[in-house]
Tab-separated table of C-alpha atoms in Angstrom:
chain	number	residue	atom	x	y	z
A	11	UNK	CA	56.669	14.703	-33.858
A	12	UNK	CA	53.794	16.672	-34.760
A	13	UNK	CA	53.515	19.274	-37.386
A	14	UNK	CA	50.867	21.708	-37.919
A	15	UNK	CA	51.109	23.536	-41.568
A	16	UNK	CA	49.434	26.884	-40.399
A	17	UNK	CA	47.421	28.116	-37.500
A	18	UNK	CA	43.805	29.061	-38.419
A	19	UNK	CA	42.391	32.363	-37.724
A	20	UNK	CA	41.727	32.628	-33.842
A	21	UNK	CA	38.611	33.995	-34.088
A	22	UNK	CA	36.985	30.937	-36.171
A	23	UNK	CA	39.541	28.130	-35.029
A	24	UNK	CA	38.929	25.192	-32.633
A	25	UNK	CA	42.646	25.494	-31.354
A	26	UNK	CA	43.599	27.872	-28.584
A	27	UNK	CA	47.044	28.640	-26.943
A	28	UNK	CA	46.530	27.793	-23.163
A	29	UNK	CA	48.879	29.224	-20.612
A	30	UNK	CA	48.766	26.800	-17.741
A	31	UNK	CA	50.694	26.983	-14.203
A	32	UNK	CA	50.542	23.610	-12.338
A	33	UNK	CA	52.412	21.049	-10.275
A	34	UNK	CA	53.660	18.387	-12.050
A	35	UNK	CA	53.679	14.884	-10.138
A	36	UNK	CA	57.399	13.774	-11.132
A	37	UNK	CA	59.165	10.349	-10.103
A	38	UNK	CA	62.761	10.385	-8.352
A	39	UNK	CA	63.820	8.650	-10.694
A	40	UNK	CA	63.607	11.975	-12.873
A	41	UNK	CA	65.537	13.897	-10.567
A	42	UNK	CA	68.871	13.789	-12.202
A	43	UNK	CA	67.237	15.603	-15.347
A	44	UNK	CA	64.209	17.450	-14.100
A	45	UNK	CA	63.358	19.457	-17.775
A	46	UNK	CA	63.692	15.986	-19.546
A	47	UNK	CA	61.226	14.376	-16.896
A	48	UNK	CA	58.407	17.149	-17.469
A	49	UNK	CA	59.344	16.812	-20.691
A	50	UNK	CA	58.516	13.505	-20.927
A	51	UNK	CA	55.281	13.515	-18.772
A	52	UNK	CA	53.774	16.292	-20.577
A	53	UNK	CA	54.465	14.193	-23.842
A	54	UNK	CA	52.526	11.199	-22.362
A	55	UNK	CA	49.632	13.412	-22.074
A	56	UNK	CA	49.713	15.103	-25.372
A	57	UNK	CA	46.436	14.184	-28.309
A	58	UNK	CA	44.292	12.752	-24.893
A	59	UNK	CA	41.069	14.527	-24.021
A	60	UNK	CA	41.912	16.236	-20.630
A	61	UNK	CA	38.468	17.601	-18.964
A	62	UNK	CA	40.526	20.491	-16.995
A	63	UNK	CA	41.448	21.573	-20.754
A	64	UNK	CA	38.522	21.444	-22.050
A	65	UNK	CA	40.001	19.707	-24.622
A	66	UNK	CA	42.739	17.670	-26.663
A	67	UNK	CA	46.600	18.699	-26.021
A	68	UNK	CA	47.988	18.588	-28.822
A	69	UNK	CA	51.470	20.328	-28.073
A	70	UNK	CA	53.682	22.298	-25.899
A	71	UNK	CA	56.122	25.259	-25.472
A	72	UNK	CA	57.628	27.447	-23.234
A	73	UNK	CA	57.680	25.192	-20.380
A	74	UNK	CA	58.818	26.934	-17.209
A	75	UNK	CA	60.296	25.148	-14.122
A	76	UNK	CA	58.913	27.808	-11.499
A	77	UNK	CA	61.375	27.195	-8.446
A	78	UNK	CA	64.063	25.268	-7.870
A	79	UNK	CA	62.717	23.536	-4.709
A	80	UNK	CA	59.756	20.802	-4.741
A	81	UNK	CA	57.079	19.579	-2.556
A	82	UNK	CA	57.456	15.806	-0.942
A	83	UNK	CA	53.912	14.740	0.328
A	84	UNK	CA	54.101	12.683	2.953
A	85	UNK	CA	52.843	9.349	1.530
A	86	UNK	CA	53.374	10.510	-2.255
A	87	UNK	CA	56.069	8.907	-4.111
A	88	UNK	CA	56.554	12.053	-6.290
A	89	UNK	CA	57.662	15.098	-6.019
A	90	UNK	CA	55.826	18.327	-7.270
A	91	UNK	CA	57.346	20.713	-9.088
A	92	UNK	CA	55.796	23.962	-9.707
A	93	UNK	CA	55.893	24.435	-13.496
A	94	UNK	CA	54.019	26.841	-16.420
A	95	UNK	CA	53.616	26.039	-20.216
A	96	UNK	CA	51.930	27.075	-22.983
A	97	UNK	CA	49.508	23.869	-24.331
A	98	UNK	CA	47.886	23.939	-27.784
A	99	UNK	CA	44.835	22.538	-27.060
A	100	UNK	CA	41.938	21.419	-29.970
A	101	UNK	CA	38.751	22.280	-27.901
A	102	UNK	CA	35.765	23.237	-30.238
A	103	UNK	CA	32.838	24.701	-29.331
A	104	UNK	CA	29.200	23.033	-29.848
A	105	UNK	CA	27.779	24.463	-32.757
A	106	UNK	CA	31.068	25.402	-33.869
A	107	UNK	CA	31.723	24.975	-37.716
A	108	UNK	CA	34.889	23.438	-39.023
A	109	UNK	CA	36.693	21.997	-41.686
A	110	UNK	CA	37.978	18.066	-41.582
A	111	UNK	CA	38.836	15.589	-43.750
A	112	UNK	CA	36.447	13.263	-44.184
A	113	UNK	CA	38.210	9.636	-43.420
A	114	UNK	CA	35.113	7.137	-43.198
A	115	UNK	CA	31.512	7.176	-43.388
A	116	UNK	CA	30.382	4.059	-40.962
A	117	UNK	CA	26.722	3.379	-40.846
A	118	UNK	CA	26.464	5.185	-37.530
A	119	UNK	CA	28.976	7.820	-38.120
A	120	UNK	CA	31.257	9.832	-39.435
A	121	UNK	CA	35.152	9.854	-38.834
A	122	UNK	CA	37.351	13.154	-39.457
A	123	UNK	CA	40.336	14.426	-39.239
A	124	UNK	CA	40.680	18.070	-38.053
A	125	UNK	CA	43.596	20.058	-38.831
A	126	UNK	CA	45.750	17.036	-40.104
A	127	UNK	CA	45.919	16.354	-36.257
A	128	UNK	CA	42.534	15.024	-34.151
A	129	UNK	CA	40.491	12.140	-34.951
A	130	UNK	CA	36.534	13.419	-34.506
A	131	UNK	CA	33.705	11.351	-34.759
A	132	UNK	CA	30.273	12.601	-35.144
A	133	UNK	CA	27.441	10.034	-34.803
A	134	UNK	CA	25.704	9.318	-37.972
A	135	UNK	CA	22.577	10.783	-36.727
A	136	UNK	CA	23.881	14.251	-36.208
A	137	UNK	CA	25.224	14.029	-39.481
A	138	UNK	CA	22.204	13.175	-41.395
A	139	UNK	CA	20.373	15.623	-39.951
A	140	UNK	CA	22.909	18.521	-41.034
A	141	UNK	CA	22.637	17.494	-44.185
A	142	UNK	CA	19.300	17.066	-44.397
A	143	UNK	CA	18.798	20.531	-42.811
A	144	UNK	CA	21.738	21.571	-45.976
A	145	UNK	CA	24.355	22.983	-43.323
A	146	UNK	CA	27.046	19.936	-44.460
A	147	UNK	CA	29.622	21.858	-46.851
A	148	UNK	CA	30.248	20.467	-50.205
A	149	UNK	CA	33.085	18.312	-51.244
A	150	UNK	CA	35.611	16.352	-49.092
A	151	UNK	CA	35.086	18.132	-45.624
A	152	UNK	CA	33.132	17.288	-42.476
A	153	UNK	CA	31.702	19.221	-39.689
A	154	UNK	CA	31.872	19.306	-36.234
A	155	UNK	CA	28.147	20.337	-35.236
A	156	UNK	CA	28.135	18.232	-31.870
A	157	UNK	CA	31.136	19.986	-30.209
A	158	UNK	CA	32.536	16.512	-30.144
A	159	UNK	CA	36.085	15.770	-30.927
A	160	UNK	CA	38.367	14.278	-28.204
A	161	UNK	CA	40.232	11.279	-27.543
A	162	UNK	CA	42.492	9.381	-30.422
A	163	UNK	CA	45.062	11.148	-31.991
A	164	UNK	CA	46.043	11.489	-35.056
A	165	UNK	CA	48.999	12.428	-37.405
């Protein structure tokens, strides 16, 4: 399970509530429990970088089955069932300042964690260079001044 303490401010934070509508490929071998088969496939994809996010999932609410009736392709072995939910997604911006935990500092990197959640890694050379410049805050925290930030997970 994942638990996040507090939600940041939205107009500073790297996490955003995404409202998405979408058809979810499901096996028939879900069909006796349709909820617990999203369920599980949107689970699966939680705390992976997903390029039509923009980011890392890194939860999930208010799922929605939109119709009771799904779509059979005609060489698909899946159906597709309409669905909407509400993803919090870990998508910061470049340039974007943040605070992490600082976890390791490899000789060609850094490795956070950001918001107790996402694994970041910034490569050593960006690093430097923000602290040479003096933008690296004091004290046990990390930045996130390439934007990067995906993959792993964390927790």
């Amino acid at each position: 399970a994942i638990y996040l303490t507090h939600m940041p401010s939205e107009a500073s934070s790297s996490l955003k509530w995404i409202h998405c509508k979408f058809s979810m490929q499901l096996s028939p071998a879900h069909l006796a429990d349709v909820r617990a088969g999203i369920g599980e496939q949107l689970g699966n994809s939680m705390l992976r970088y997903n390029t039509s996010l923009g980011g890392v999932a890194l939860m999930f609410d208010r799922l929605a089955i939109k119709s009771d009736l799904a779509v059979i392709s005609s060489d698909a072995p899946v159906v597709f069932v309409p669905i909407e939910v509400r993803l919090l997604v870990f998508a910061p911006e470049v340039g974007q300042r943040m605070e992490a935990t600082v976890l390791r500092h490899g000789s060609d990197h850094l490795a956070l964690l950001a918001h107790g959640l996402v694994n970041v890694t910034i490569p050593h050379r960006t690093a430097a260079a923000d602290a040479a410049a003096g933008d690296a805050p004091a004290g046990g925290s990390g930045e996130d001044g390439g934007g990067g930030g995906g993959g792993g997970g964390g927790g």
